[in-house]
Structures are given as structure tokens and as C-alpha cells.
Short mmCIF file of C-alpha atoms in Angstrom, two decimals:
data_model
loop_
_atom_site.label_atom_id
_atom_site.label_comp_id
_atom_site.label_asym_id
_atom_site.label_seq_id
_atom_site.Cartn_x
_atom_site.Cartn_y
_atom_site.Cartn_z
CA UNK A 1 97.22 14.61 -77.22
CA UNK A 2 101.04 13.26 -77.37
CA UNK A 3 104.16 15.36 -76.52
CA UNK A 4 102.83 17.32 -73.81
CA UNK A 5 105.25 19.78 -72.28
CA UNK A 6 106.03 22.87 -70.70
CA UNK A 7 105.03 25.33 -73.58
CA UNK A 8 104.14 22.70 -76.26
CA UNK A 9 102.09 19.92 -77.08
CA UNK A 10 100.47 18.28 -80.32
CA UNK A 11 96.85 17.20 -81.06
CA UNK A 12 95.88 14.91 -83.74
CA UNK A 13 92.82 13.40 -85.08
CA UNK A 14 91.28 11.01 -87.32
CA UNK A 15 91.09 12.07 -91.39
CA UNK A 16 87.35 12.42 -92.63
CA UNK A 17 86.97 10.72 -95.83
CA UNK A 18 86.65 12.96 -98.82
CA UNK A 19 87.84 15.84 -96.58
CA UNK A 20 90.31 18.45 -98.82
CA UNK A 21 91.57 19.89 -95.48
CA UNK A 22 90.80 20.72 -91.71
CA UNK A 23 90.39 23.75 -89.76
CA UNK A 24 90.80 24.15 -85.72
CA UNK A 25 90.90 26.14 -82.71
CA UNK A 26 92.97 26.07 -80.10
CA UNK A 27 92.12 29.00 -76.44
CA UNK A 28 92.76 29.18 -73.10
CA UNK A 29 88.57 29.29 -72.31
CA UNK A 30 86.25 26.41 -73.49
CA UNK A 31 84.24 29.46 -75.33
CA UNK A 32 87.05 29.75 -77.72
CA UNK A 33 86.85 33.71 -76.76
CA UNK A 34 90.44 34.20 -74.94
CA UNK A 35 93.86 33.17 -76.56
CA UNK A 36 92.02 31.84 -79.80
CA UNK A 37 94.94 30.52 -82.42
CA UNK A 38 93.19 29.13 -85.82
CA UNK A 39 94.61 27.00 -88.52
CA UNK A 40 93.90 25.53 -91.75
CA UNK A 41 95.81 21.92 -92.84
CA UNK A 42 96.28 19.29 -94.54
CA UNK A 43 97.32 17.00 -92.39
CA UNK A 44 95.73 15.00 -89.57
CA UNK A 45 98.24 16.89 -87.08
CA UNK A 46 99.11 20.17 -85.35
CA UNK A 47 101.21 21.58 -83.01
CA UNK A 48 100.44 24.81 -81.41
CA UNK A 49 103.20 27.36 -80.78
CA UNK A 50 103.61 30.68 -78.67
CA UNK A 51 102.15 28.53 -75.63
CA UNK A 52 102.11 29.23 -71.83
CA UNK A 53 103.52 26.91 -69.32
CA UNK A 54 100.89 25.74 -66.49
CA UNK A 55 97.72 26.87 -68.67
CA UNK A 56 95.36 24.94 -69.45
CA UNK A 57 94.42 24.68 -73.49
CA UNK A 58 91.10 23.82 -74.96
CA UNK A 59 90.89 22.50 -78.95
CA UNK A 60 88.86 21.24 -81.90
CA UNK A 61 88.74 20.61 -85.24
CA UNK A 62 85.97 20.29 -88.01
CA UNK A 63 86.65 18.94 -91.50
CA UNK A 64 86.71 21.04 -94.91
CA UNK A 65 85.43 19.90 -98.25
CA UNK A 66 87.25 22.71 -100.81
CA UNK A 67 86.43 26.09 -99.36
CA UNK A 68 82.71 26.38 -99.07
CA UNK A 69 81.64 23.22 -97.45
CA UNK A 70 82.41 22.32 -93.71
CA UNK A 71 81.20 19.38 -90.93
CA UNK A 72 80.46 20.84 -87.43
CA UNK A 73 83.19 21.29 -85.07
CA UNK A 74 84.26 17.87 -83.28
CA UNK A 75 83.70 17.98 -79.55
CA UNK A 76 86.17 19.87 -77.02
CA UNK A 77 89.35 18.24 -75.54
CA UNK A 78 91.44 20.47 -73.11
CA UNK A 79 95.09 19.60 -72.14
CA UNK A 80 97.05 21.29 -69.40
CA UNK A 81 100.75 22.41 -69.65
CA UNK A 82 103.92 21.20 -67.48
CA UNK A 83 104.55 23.88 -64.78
CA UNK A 84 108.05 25.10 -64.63
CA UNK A 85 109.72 24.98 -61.14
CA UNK A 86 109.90 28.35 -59.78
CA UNK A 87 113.60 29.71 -59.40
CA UNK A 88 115.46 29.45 -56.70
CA UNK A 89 114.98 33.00 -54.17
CA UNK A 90 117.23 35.66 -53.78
CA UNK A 91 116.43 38.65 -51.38
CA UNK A 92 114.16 38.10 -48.45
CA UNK A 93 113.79 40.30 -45.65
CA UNK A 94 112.00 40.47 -42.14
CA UNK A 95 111.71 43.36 -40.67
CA UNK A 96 109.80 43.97 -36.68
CA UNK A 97 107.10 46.18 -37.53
CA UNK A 98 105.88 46.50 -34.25
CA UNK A 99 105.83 45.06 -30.41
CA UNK A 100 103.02 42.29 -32.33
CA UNK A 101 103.67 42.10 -35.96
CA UNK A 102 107.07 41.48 -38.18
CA UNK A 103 106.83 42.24 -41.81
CA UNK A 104 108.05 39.95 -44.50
CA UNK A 105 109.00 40.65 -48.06
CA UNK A 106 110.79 38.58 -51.07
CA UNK A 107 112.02 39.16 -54.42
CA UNK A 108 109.70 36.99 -56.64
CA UNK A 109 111.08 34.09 -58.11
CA UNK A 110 110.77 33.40 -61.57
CA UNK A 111 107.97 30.95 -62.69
CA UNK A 112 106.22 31.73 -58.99
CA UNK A 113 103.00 32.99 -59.06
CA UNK A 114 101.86 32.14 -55.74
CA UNK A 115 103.29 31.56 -51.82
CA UNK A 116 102.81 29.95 -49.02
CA UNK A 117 104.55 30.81 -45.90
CA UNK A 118 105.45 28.89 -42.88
CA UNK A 119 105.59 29.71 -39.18
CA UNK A 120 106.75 28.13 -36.10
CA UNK A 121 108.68 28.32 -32.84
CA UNK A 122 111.32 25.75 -33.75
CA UNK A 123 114.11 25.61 -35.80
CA UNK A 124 113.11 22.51 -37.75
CA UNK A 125 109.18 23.54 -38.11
CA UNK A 126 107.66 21.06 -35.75
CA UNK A 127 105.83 22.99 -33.11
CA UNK A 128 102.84 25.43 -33.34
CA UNK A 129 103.39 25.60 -37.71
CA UNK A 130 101.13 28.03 -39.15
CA UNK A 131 100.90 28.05 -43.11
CA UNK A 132 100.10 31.10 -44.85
CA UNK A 133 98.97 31.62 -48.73
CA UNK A 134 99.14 34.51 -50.62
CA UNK A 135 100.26 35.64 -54.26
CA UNK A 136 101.90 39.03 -53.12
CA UNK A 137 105.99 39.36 -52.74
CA UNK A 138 105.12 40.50 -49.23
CA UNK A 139 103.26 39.55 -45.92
CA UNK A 140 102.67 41.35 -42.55
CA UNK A 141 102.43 38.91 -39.59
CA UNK A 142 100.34 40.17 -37.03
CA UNK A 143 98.49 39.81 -33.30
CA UNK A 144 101.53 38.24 -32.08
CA UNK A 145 101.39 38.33 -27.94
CA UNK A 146 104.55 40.13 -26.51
CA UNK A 147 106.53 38.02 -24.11
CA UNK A 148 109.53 38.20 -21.81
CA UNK A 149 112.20 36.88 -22.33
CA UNK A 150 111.52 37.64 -26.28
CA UNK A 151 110.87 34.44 -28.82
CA UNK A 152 112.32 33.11 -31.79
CA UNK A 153 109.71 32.55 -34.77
CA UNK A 154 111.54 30.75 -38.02
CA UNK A 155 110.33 31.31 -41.71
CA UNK A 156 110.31 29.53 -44.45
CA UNK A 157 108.62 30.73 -47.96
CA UNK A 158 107.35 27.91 -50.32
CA UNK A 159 106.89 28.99 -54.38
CA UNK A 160 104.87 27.33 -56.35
CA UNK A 161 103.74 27.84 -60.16
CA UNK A 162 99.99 28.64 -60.19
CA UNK A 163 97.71 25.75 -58.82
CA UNK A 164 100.91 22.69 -59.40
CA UNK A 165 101.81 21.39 -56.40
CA UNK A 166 104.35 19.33 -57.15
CA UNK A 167 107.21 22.02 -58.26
CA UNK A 168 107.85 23.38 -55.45
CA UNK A 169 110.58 26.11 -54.39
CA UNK A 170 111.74 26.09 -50.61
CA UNK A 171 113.59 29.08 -49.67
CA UNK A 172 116.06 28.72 -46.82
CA UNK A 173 114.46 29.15 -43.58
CA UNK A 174 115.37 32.31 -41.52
CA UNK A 175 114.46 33.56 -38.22
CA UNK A 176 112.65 36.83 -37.14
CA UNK A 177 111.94 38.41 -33.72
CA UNK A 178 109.44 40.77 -32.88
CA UNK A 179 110.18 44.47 -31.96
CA UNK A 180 111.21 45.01 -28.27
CA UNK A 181 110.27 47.43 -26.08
CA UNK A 182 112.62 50.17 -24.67
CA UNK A 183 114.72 49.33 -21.44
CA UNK A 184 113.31 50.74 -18.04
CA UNK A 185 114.59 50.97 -14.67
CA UNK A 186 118.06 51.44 -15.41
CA UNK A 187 120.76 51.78 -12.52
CA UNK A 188 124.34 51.72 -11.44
CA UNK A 189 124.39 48.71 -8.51
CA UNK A 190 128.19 48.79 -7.90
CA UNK A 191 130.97 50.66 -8.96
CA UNK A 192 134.84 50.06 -9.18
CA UNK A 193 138.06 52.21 -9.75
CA UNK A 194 137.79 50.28 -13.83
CA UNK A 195 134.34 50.24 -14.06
CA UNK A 196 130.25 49.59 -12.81
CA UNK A 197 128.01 47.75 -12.73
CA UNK A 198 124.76 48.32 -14.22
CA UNK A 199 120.62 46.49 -14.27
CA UNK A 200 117.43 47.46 -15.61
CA UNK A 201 114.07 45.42 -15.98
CA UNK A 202 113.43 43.18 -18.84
CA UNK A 203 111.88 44.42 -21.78
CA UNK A 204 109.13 42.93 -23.66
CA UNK A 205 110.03 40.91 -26.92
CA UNK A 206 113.81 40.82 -25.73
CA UNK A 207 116.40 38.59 -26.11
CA UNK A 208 119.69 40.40 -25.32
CA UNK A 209 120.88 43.92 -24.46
CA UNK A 210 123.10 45.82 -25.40
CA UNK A 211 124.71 48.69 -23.14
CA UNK A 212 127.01 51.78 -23.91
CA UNK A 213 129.25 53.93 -21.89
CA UNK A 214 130.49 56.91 -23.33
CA UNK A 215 132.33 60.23 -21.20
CA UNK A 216 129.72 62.42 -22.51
CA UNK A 217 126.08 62.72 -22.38
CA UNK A 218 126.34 62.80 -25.83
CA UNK A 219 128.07 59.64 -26.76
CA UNK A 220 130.80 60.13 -28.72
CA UNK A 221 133.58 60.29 -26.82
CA UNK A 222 135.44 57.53 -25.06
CA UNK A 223 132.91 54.74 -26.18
CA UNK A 224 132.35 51.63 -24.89
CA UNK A 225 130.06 48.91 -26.06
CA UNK A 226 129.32 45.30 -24.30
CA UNK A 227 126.39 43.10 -25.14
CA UNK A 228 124.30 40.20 -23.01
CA UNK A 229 124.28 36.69 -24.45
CA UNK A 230 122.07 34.85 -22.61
CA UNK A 231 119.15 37.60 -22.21
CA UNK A 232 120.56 38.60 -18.31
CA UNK A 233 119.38 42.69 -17.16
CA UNK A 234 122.85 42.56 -15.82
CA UNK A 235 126.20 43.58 -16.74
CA UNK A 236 129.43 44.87 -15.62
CA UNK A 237 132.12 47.23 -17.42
CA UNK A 238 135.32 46.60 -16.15
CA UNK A 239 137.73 48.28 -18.59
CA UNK A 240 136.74 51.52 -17.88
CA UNK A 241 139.00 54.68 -16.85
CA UNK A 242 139.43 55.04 -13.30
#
């Protein structure tokens, strides 16, 4: 074999003597049952077309004497293809499916026919990494264990094209929490003439809050909106009418 490549390569061999011409096979199976391409030449040479990237090819040849006499096949040489490097990804989600599970799902690169997904509680991948395979464009991680204050968990999917390991596609990493629980326990502690303040327990999977006033039961009137940043069950409104 010489020239191998991504959807190419050519096979030669040795001229029998008195030989008019040579016939061979080129498939994707050593049976010579799937992807079968056949040729006739004259020349010692041959480069098959229409090829797939990453597959593996099987060939022979066996020598002609006009068109009636023939030698056996030669013996079976295989040659496998340069994998293309997946493209790069586009759309990824994560989504909390529940209190213990978040779901995953990605556009499939080009060129990617399998994944492998990574896992972990830090930013940067080096504590508790899990590694995940699949070949689907989606994953659902599951029998997480709740906790209080709620966790970080960063992602990271890795494409590859069939069994090459070698051209890989990283996407970026990204970061995905699990679903929290709803609030309990809430209460007005303190008021003002501008404003209260409010606490409630801490909710599993939670790592801020985010708390509304309104001067209806509905809320939609006279709105007010203030977030936690630091994951406190504490927080006072101060702008409020007296």
C-alpha cells in the first residue's frame, strides 16, 4: 500500500509473467461480501475511489491470461483509512432533570461518531472525574445525592471519529447544577418604613435565591426583584414603599 489517506489509497503488486491483465477486489469485510468494488487492468496498479474515511479496506488480486484463463486470488491485505477530526461543536445544552439527574444533549459534530463525556467537581477536571462513552447526541446523568448548599459539576464532551483516538474534538467545558428543591419556612424577621426583612430554610441542590415582592398576591404590580450571591436564606428589601 502507498498513499494512504483519508478517503484514498493505492495498492500495487508484482506483474505475473505472461499475464494479459489482472483482476481485483477491493470490500470493507475480509469475505469480499460488503462494499465489493471489482476491476480489470493492465497495469500493476490501482487506486480505489468512492472510499470512506476511518474504514478499514480489504484487497486482492489474481492474474488473467486473455479472458478464459485465471491464477487463484493472491492472499488478503487490509489497509485502514485516516480518520478525519471531528468538527468543532456548536449547541450543547444541560438541562436539571430532576433533584438527582441533569440531562445533557449536543448537536453532533461532523466526522463524530462516538463521545465520551467528562465529569467532575472542579473547574479544571481534577477531582472525582468520571468518563462516560456513548454514541448518542444525548446523555442523562443520574443517582446524583442532593446536597445543601447545592454543587457545581463541570462538563466537558470529547468527539472522536469511530475507534481513532488520536483526532480528538474537545468541546468547551460548561457547568451544570442539579434541580433544587422549593424554598420552605419562609418569614418576615424585621420590618422597616422602606422595606423587610425576610429568611427561609435552605433548599436542597441550592446555590442562591432569588426573592420577589410585588403589592399584589398576584405579582404584577409594583415588582421588586433581589437575588443572594453567596447562597445566604437571608435578605433584606430596603427600597420598598413605606
Amino acid at each position: 500500500m502507498t498513499e494512504v489517506n483519508y478517503e484514498s489509497f493505492v495498492f500495487g503488486w508484482k506483474a505475473v509473467a505472461g499475464a494479459t491483465s489482472h483482476t481485483g477486489k477491493v470490500a470493507t469485510n475480509s469475505g469480499f461480501t460488503s462494499g465489493v468494488q471489482s476491476f480489470t487492468t493492465s497495469r500493476t496498479s490501482r487506486k480505489p475511489i468512492n472510499l470512506k474515511n476511518c474504514t478499514t479496506y480489504y484487497f486482492k488480486v489474481k492474474a488473467n491470461r486473455g479472458s478464459s484463463t485465471s491464477s487463484s486470488y493472491s492472499d488478503t491485505k487490509k489497509v485502514t483509512l485516516k480518520c478525519f477530526w471531528p468538527r468543532e461543536f456548536t449547541t450543547i445544552k444541560a438541562v436539571p432533570k430532576s433533584g438527582s439527574a441533569i440531562g445533557l444533549s449536543w448537536t453532533r459534530p461532523e466526522y463524530a461518531t462516538r463521545f465520551e463525556i467528562w465529569r467532575s467537581t472542579a473547574s479544571d477536571f481534577t477531582q472525582n472525574l468520571v468518563k462516560v462513552q456513548t454514541s448518542r447526541d444525548w446523555y442523562v446523568d443520574e443517582n446524583f445525592s442532593a446536597s445543601k448548599p447545592g454543587r457545581s459539576y463541570y462538563y466537558r464532551i470529547l468527539a472522536f471519529n469511530k475507534s481513532n483516538t488520536t483526532n480528538v474534538r474537545y468541546s468547551p467545558k460548561f457547568e451544570a447544577n442539579l434541580k433544587p428543591s422549593v424554598p420552605q419556612g419562609l418569614r418576615v424577621t424585621g420590618t422597616s418604613p422602606n422595606g423587610a426583612t425576610l429568611s427561609w430554610s435552605a433548599a436542597w441542590n441550592a446555590r442562591q435565591y432569588e426573592v420577589r415582592a410585588a403589592t399584589d398576591a398576584g405579582f404584577t404590580q409594583g415588582v421588586r426583584t433581589l437575588a443572594t450571591t453567596d447562597g445566604r436564606t437571608r435578605l433584606t428589601f430596603n427600597t420598598l414603599a413605606s
